[in-house]
Amino acid sequence: MTLPTRWRRIVQESFKRWVRSQDTQEVLAASTPQAWLSSAVVIPAVLALATWAPGAKPFFDLPFGKALACLLPALVLGLGFGMMHRGRQHIEDRGWPYVLLGTAALHFFLAALMALAAMPGAMVFAAVLLFTTGYHGRLHRVAPSQPFLALGSVAALGLASLMARDEPHVALFAVMGPLAVILELYSGTFALKHDQARAEAEQLRAAVQAHILEQQERDVGRLSQAMVQILGYNHDINNALMSASAAADILSVMGVQRNALPRAEFEELVRELNEGLTRIREMVLEIRQKGRRSVSSDPENVHIIPVLESVRTSVGWRFPDVHIQVKVEEQASHALVRGGITTLRRVVENLVLNACEGDGARGAGKVDILARSEPYSGRLELVIADDGPGFPPERLKIPIEGLSTTKPNGTGLGLYTSECLIRASGGTLERNNRPGGGAQLRILLPRELR
């Protein structure tokens, strides 16, 4: 591979990583046509005030025409991007160059105001530039590993510095320019670390919930077993009650024949005995009905397609070099899961993240997620296969354990959490290595047959 080809590949991978790290909804919300149309009215009005307001001349001394001309590229690019994505929920591939160029054009406009204004006003515009670059760094996740927007800001600042009025303005650019770029990189790096910390906190929260659900499952299992044993005695109790009732009838006949007690008194005792046995029979029936209600469960019928697509998107942001493919066959779109959408998402996300991370030294380059109907039992079969290093053979011989991992910085909670959540929903998790290399996980979940 030649050096230019290698550099081109590095840049392309970095750009993909930057695109996947974006919060698309936040970017779209900040770049609506309404927002840019409002800017097209408000910003020229502010420039007019800075130019012609009483007392503004000594402070700003701003040439209105030049300032407005410097604003036009940002407005055109911003409005173009907003109109292109009006009413959409995702950003087209061709939209990202608009984002880069439009943001760089806005930075050029602010830097141009700093160059064109008198020194007191230039300091005000420099402060606005610092705030804007910091905000854009956080919004667009600018970092040293994906510095595309920072490079655009450097070019914008360099171009605007050519319009500097005098040496003090050049000195101002020499100080504020690097500071703005550093702030942009710092805020973007901080945002990326915050995203990573939030994902790790979510994984830990899922592990805690899985542990709680597992404990509840054990408690429910013990209670169900006890209830089943109690209900198992129901037949014998009914037989005993029937025998006692028959014995009371025989006792009534024998007692009358032997004249052991006056007939009226003896019949009163027998009547009370029969009433007591009837009450016992009714109580047993009530206990049986309550026991059956207690043993029942209430899972949720989850539509899996949005869950799988959401996992593919979120994990793709963290691992842009991994190709994640989702395929759902017909009649395999729903599953019964205890805990609903949240539980299913945590299970699939944990397993796909494990595939992408691999053993810590090497991860998967491709992950396939297949949902289909299991032909024998009719349950939902979810298969997650990758081309990574696979499971160590010795690990496949022992049950899945918590806090046990082969990754240097792993917690050992992902696979264990997923298995706990699957078992709590009445499903199973199987793991093995593929013949051609890589790992394969097979999940079976109950589903509602229609």
CSV table of C-alpha atoms in Angstrom, one decimal, residues 81-358:
chain,number,residue,atom,x,y,z
A,81,PHE,CA,-28.3,22.4,5.0
A,82,GLY,CA,-31.5,23.3,6.9
A,83,MET,CA,-33.6,23.0,3.7
A,84,MET,CA,-31.9,19.8,2.7
A,85,HIS,CA,-32.8,18.1,6.0
A,86,ARG,CA,-36.1,19.7,6.8
A,87,GLY,CA,-38.4,17.2,8.4
A,88,ARG,CA,-35.8,14.4,8.3
A,89,GLN,CA,-34.5,12.3,11.2
A,90,HIS,CA,-31.0,11.6,9.9
A,91,ILE,CA,-28.3,13.5,8.0
A,92,GLU,CA,-27.4,12.5,4.5
A,93,ASP,CA,-23.8,11.7,3.6
A,94,ARG,CA,-23.6,14.9,1.5
A,95,GLY,CA,-24.9,16.9,4.5
A,96,TRP,CA,-21.7,16.5,6.5
A,97,PRO,CA,-19.6,18.7,4.2
A,98,TYR,CA,-22.3,21.3,4.7
A,99,VAL,CA,-21.9,21.0,8.4
A,100,LEU,CA,-18.1,21.4,8.2
A,101,LEU,CA,-18.1,24.3,5.7
A,102,GLY,CA,-21.0,26.1,7.4
A,103,THR,CA,-19.5,25.9,10.8
A,104,ALA,CA,-16.1,27.1,9.5
A,105,ALA,CA,-17.8,29.9,7.6
A,106,LEU,CA,-19.5,31.0,10.9
A,107,HIS,CA,-16.2,31.0,12.6
A,108,PHE,CA,-14.7,33.0,9.8
A,109,PHE,CA,-17.5,35.6,10.2
A,110,LEU,CA,-16.8,36.0,13.9
A,111,ALA,CA,-13.1,36.2,13.3
A,112,ALA,CA,-13.6,38.7,10.5
A,113,LEU,CA,-15.6,40.9,12.9
A,114,MET,CA,-12.6,40.7,15.3
A,115,ALA,CA,-10.3,41.8,12.5
A,116,LEU,CA,-12.5,44.6,11.2
A,117,ALA,CA,-13.7,46.2,14.5
A,118,ALA,CA,-11.7,48.7,16.6
A,119,MET,CA,-9.8,47.1,19.4
A,120,PRO,CA,-12.5,47.4,22.2
A,121,GLY,CA,-15.1,45.9,19.9
A,122,ALA,CA,-12.6,43.3,18.7
A,123,MET,CA,-12.2,42.1,22.2
A,124,VAL,CA,-16.0,41.6,22.5
A,125,PHE,CA,-16.1,39.7,19.2
A,126,ALA,CA,-13.1,37.6,20.4
A,127,ALA,CA,-15.1,36.5,23.5
A,128,VAL,CA,-18.1,35.6,21.2
A,129,LEU,CA,-15.7,33.6,19.0
A,130,LEU,CA,-14.4,31.6,22.1
A,131,PHE,CA,-17.9,30.8,23.2
A,132,THR,CA,-19.0,29.7,19.7
A,133,THR,CA,-16.0,27.5,19.1
A,134,GLY,CA,-16.4,25.9,22.5
A,135,TYR,CA,-20.1,25.2,21.8
A,136,HIS,CA,-19.4,23.8,18.4
A,137,GLY,CA,-16.6,21.6,19.8
A,138,ARG,CA,-19.0,20.0,22.2
A,139,LEU,CA,-21.9,19.8,19.7
A,140,HIS,CA,-19.8,18.2,16.9
A,141,ARG,CA,-17.5,16.1,19.2
A,142,VAL,CA,-14.2,17.7,17.9
A,143,ALA,CA,-11.2,15.8,19.1
A,144,PRO,CA,-7.5,15.3,18.1
A,145,SER,CA,-8.4,11.9,16.6
A,146,GLN,CA,-11.1,13.6,14.5
A,147,PRO,CA,-10.0,17.2,14.0
A,148,PHE,CA,-11.9,18.1,10.8
A,149,LEU,CA,-13.9,21.0,12.3
A,150,ALA,CA,-10.8,22.2,14.2
A,151,LEU,CA,-8.9,22.3,10.9
A,152,GLY,CA,-11.8,24.3,9.4
A,153,SER,CA,-11.6,26.8,12.3
A,154,VAL,CA,-7.8,27.1,11.8
A,155,ALA,CA,-8.4,27.9,8.1
A,156,ALA,CA,-11.1,30.4,8.9
A,157,LEU,CA,-9.0,32.2,11.5
A,158,GLY,CA,-6.0,32.3,9.1
A,159,LEU,CA,-8.1,33.8,6.3
A,160,ALA,CA,-9.7,36.4,8.6
A,161,SER,CA,-6.4,37.4,10.1
A,162,LEU,CA,-5.4,38.7,6.6
A,163,MET,CA,-8.0,41.5,7.2
A,164,ALA,CA,-6.5,42.6,10.5
A,165,ARG,CA,-6.4,46.4,10.8
A,166,ASP,CA,-3.1,46.8,12.6
A,167,GLU,CA,-0.4,45.0,14.7
A,168,PRO,CA,-2.5,45.0,17.9
A,169,HIS,CA,-5.2,43.1,16.0
A,170,VAL,CA,-2.5,40.6,14.7
A,171,ALA,CA,-1.4,40.1,18.3
A,172,LEU,CA,-5.0,39.5,19.3
A,173,PHE,CA,-5.3,36.8,16.6
A,174,ALA,CA,-2.1,35.3,17.8
A,175,VAL,CA,-3.6,34.8,21.3
A,176,MET,CA,-7.2,34.2,20.6
A,177,GLY,CA,-6.8,32.0,17.5
A,178,PRO,CA,-4.9,29.1,19.2
A,179,LEU,CA,-7.1,29.6,22.4
A,180,ALA,CA,-10.3,29.1,20.3
A,181,VAL,CA,-9.0,26.0,18.6
A,182,ILE,CA,-7.8,24.5,21.9
A,183,LEU,CA,-11.1,25.2,23.6
A,184,GLU,CA,-12.9,23.6,20.6
A,185,LEU,CA,-10.8,20.4,21.0
A,186,TYR,CA,-11.1,20.4,24.7
A,187,SER,CA,-14.9,20.7,24.8
A,188,GLY,CA,-15.2,18.0,22.1
A,189,THR,CA,-12.9,15.6,23.9
A,190,PHE,CA,-14.8,16.2,27.1
A,191,ALA,CA,-18.1,15.5,25.4
A,192,LEU,CA,-16.7,12.2,23.9
A,193,LYS,CA,-15.5,11.1,27.4
A,194,HIS,CA,-18.9,12.0,28.8
A,195,ASP,CA,-20.6,9.8,26.2
A,196,GLN,CA,-18.3,6.9,27.0
A,197,ALA,CA,-18.8,7.3,30.8
A,198,ARG,CA,-22.6,7.4,30.2
A,199,ALA,CA,-22.5,4.2,28.2
A,200,GLU,CA,-20.4,2.5,30.9
A,201,ALA,CA,-22.8,3.7,33.6
A,202,GLU,CA,-25.7,2.3,31.6
A,203,GLN,CA,-23.9,-1.1,31.4
A,204,LEU,CA,-23.3,-1.1,35.1
A,205,ARG,CA,-26.9,-0.2,35.8
A,206,ALA,CA,-28.0,-3.0,33.6
A,207,ALA,CA,-25.8,-5.4,35.5
A,208,VAL,CA,-27.3,-4.3,38.8
A,209,GLN,CA,-30.8,-4.7,37.4
A,210,ALA,CA,-29.9,-8.1,36.1
A,211,HIS,CA,-28.6,-9.1,39.5
A,212,ILE,CA,-31.9,-7.9,41.1
A,213,LEU,CA,-34.0,-9.7,38.6
A,214,GLU,CA,-32.0,-12.9,39.1
A,215,GLN,CA,-32.6,-12.7,42.9
A,216,GLN,CA,-36.3,-12.1,42.2
A,217,GLU,CA,-36.3,-15.1,39.9
A,218,ARG,CA,-34.8,-17.3,42.6
A,219,ASP,CA,-37.3,-16.0,45.1
A,220,VAL,CA,-40.2,-16.5,42.7
A,221,GLY,CA,-38.9,-20.0,41.9
A,222,ARG,CA,-38.7,-21.0,45.5
A,223,LEU,CA,-42.2,-19.6,46.1
A,224,SER,CA,-43.5,-21.3,43.0
A,225,GLN,CA,-42.0,-24.6,44.1
A,226,ALA,CA,-43.6,-24.3,47.5
A,227,MET,CA,-47.0,-23.4,46.0
A,228,VAL,CA,-46.7,-26.4,43.6
A,229,GLN,CA,-46.1,-28.7,46.5
A,230,ILE,CA,-49.0,-27.3,48.4
A,231,LEU,CA,-51.3,-27.6,45.4
A,232,GLY,CA,-50.0,-31.2,44.9
A,233,TYR,CA,-51.6,-32.1,48.2
A,234,ASN,CA,-55.0,-30.8,47.0
A,235,HIS,CA,-56.0,-34.2,45.6
A,236,ASP,CA,-55.1,-36.0,48.8
A,237,ILE,CA,-56.9,-33.4,51.0
A,238,ASN,CA,-60.0,-33.7,48.9
A,239,ASN,CA,-60.0,-37.4,49.2
A,240,ALA,CA,-59.5,-37.1,53.0
A,241,LEU,CA,-62.4,-34.7,53.2
A,242,MET,CA,-64.6,-37.0,51.2
A,243,SER,CA,-63.7,-40.0,53.5
A,244,ALA,CA,-64.5,-37.9,56.5
A,245,SER,CA,-67.8,-36.9,55.1
A,246,ALA,CA,-68.7,-40.5,54.3
A,247,ALA,CA,-67.6,-41.5,57.8
A,248,ALA,CA,-69.9,-38.9,59.3
A,249,ASP,CA,-72.8,-40.3,57.3
A,250,ILE,CA,-72.0,-43.9,58.6
A,251,LEU,CA,-71.6,-42.6,62.1
A,252,SER,CA,-75.0,-41.0,61.8
A,253,VAL,CA,-76.6,-44.3,60.8
A,254,MET,CA,-74.8,-46.3,63.4
A,255,GLY,CA,-75.4,-43.8,66.2
A,256,VAL,CA,-79.2,-43.9,65.6
A,257,GLN,CA,-79.2,-47.6,65.5
A,258,ARG,CA,-77.3,-48.0,68.8
A,259,ASN,CA,-79.3,-45.2,70.4
A,260,ALA,CA,-76.0,-43.8,71.9
A,261,LEU,CA,-77.4,-40.2,71.7
A,262,PRO,CA,-80.8,-38.7,71.3
A,263,ARG,CA,-81.5,-38.5,67.6
A,264,ALA,CA,-81.9,-34.7,67.5
A,265,GLU,CA,-78.7,-34.1,69.3
A,266,PHE,CA,-76.7,-36.6,67.2
A,267,GLU,CA,-78.0,-35.1,64.0
A,268,GLU,CA,-77.0,-31.6,65.1
A,269,LEU,CA,-73.4,-32.8,65.7
A,270,VAL,CA,-73.3,-34.5,62.3
A,271,ARG,CA,-74.7,-31.4,60.6
A,272,GLU,CA,-72.0,-29.3,62.2
A,273,LEU,CA,-69.3,-31.8,61.1
A,274,ASN,CA,-70.5,-31.6,57.5
A,275,GLU,CA,-70.6,-27.8,57.5
A,276,GLY,CA,-67.1,-27.7,58.9
A,277,LEU,CA,-65.9,-30.1,56.1
A,278,THR,CA,-67.6,-28.0,53.5
A,279,ARG,CA,-65.8,-24.8,54.8
A,280,ILE,CA,-62.5,-26.6,54.6
A,281,ARG,CA,-63.2,-27.7,51.0
A,282,GLU,CA,-64.0,-24.1,50.0
A,283,MET,CA,-60.8,-22.8,51.6
A,284,VAL,CA,-58.7,-25.4,49.8
A,285,LEU,CA,-60.4,-24.3,46.5
A,286,GLU,CA,-59.6,-20.6,47.3
A,287,ILE,CA,-56.0,-21.5,48.1
A,288,ARG,CA,-55.6,-23.3,44.8
A,289,GLN,CA,-57.0,-20.4,42.8
A,290,LYS,CA,-54.7,-17.9,44.6
A,291,GLY,CA,-51.7,-20.2,44.1
A,292,ARG,CA,-52.3,-20.4,40.4
A,293,ARG,CA,-52.5,-16.6,40.1
A,294,SER,CA,-49.3,-16.2,42.1
A,295,VAL,CA,-47.4,-18.6,39.9
A,296,SER,CA,-48.3,-16.8,36.7
A,297,SER,CA,-46.0,-14.2,35.0
A,298,ASP,CA,-46.6,-11.1,32.9
A,299,PRO,CA,-43.9,-10.6,30.2
A,300,GLU,CA,-44.1,-7.8,27.6
A,301,ASN,CA,-44.5,-8.4,23.9
A,302,VAL,CA,-41.6,-6.5,22.4
A,303,HIS,CA,-41.2,-5.4,18.8
A,304,ILE,CA,-37.6,-6.3,18.2
A,305,ILE,CA,-36.8,-4.5,14.9
A,306,PRO,CA,-36.5,-1.0,16.3
A,307,VAL,CA,-34.5,-2.4,19.2
A,308,LEU,CA,-32.0,-4.1,16.9
A,309,GLU,CA,-31.7,-1.0,14.7
A,310,SER,CA,-31.2,1.2,17.7
A,311,VAL,CA,-28.4,-1.1,19.0
A,312,ARG,CA,-26.8,-1.2,15.5
A,313,THR,CA,-26.7,2.7,15.4
A,314,SER,CA,-25.5,3.3,19.0
A,315,VAL,CA,-22.7,0.6,18.9
A,316,GLY,CA,-21.8,1.8,15.4
A,317,TRP,CA,-21.0,5.2,16.9
A,318,ARG,CA,-18.5,3.6,19.2
A,319,PHE,CA,-17.0,1.2,16.7
A,320,PRO,CA,-17.2,2.9,13.3
A,321,ASP,CA,-14.8,0.3,11.7
A,322,VAL,CA,-17.1,-2.6,12.6
A,323,HIS,CA,-19.7,-3.5,10.0
A,324,ILE,CA,-22.9,-4.4,11.9
A,325,GLN,CA,-25.7,-6.0,9.9
A,326,VAL,CA,-29.3,-6.7,11.1
A,327,LYS,CA,-31.6,-9.2,9.4
A,328,VAL,CA,-35.1,-10.1,10.7
A,329,GLU,CA,-37.0,-12.9,8.9
A,330,GLU,CA,-40.7,-12.9,8.5
A,331,GLN,CA,-42.8,-13.9,11.5
A,332,ALA,CA,-39.9,-13.2,13.8
A,333,SER,CA,-40.6,-9.6,14.8
A,334,HIS,CA,-41.8,-10.0,18.4
A,335,ALA,CA,-40.6,-11.7,21.6
A,336,LEU,CA,-41.9,-11.9,25.1
A,337,VAL,CA,-39.4,-10.3,27.4
A,338,ARG,CA,-39.6,-9.6,31.1
A,339,GLY,CA,-38.7,-5.9,31.5
A,340,GLY,CA,-39.8,-5.0,28.0
A,341,ILE,CA,-37.8,-3.0,25.5
A,342,THR,CA,-35.2,-1.8,28.0
A,343,THR,CA,-34.2,-5.4,28.9
A,344,LEU,CA,-34.0,-6.6,25.3
A,345,ARG,CA,-31.9,-3.6,24.3
A,346,ARG,CA,-29.5,-4.1,27.2
A,347,VAL,CA,-29.1,-7.8,26.3
A,348,VAL,CA,-28.4,-7.3,22.6
A,349,GLU,CA,-26.2,-4.2,23.2
A,350,ASN,CA,-24.0,-6.0,25.8
A,351,LEU,CA,-23.5,-9.0,23.4
A,352,VAL,CA,-22.7,-6.8,20.3
A,353,LEU,CA,-20.3,-4.7,22.4
A,354,ASN,CA,-18.5,-7.8,23.5
A,355,ALA,CA,-18.2,-8.9,19.9
A,356,CYS,CA,-16.8,-5.5,18.9
A,357,GLU,CA,-14.3,-5.5,21.8
A,358,GLY,CA,-13.2,-9.1,21.3
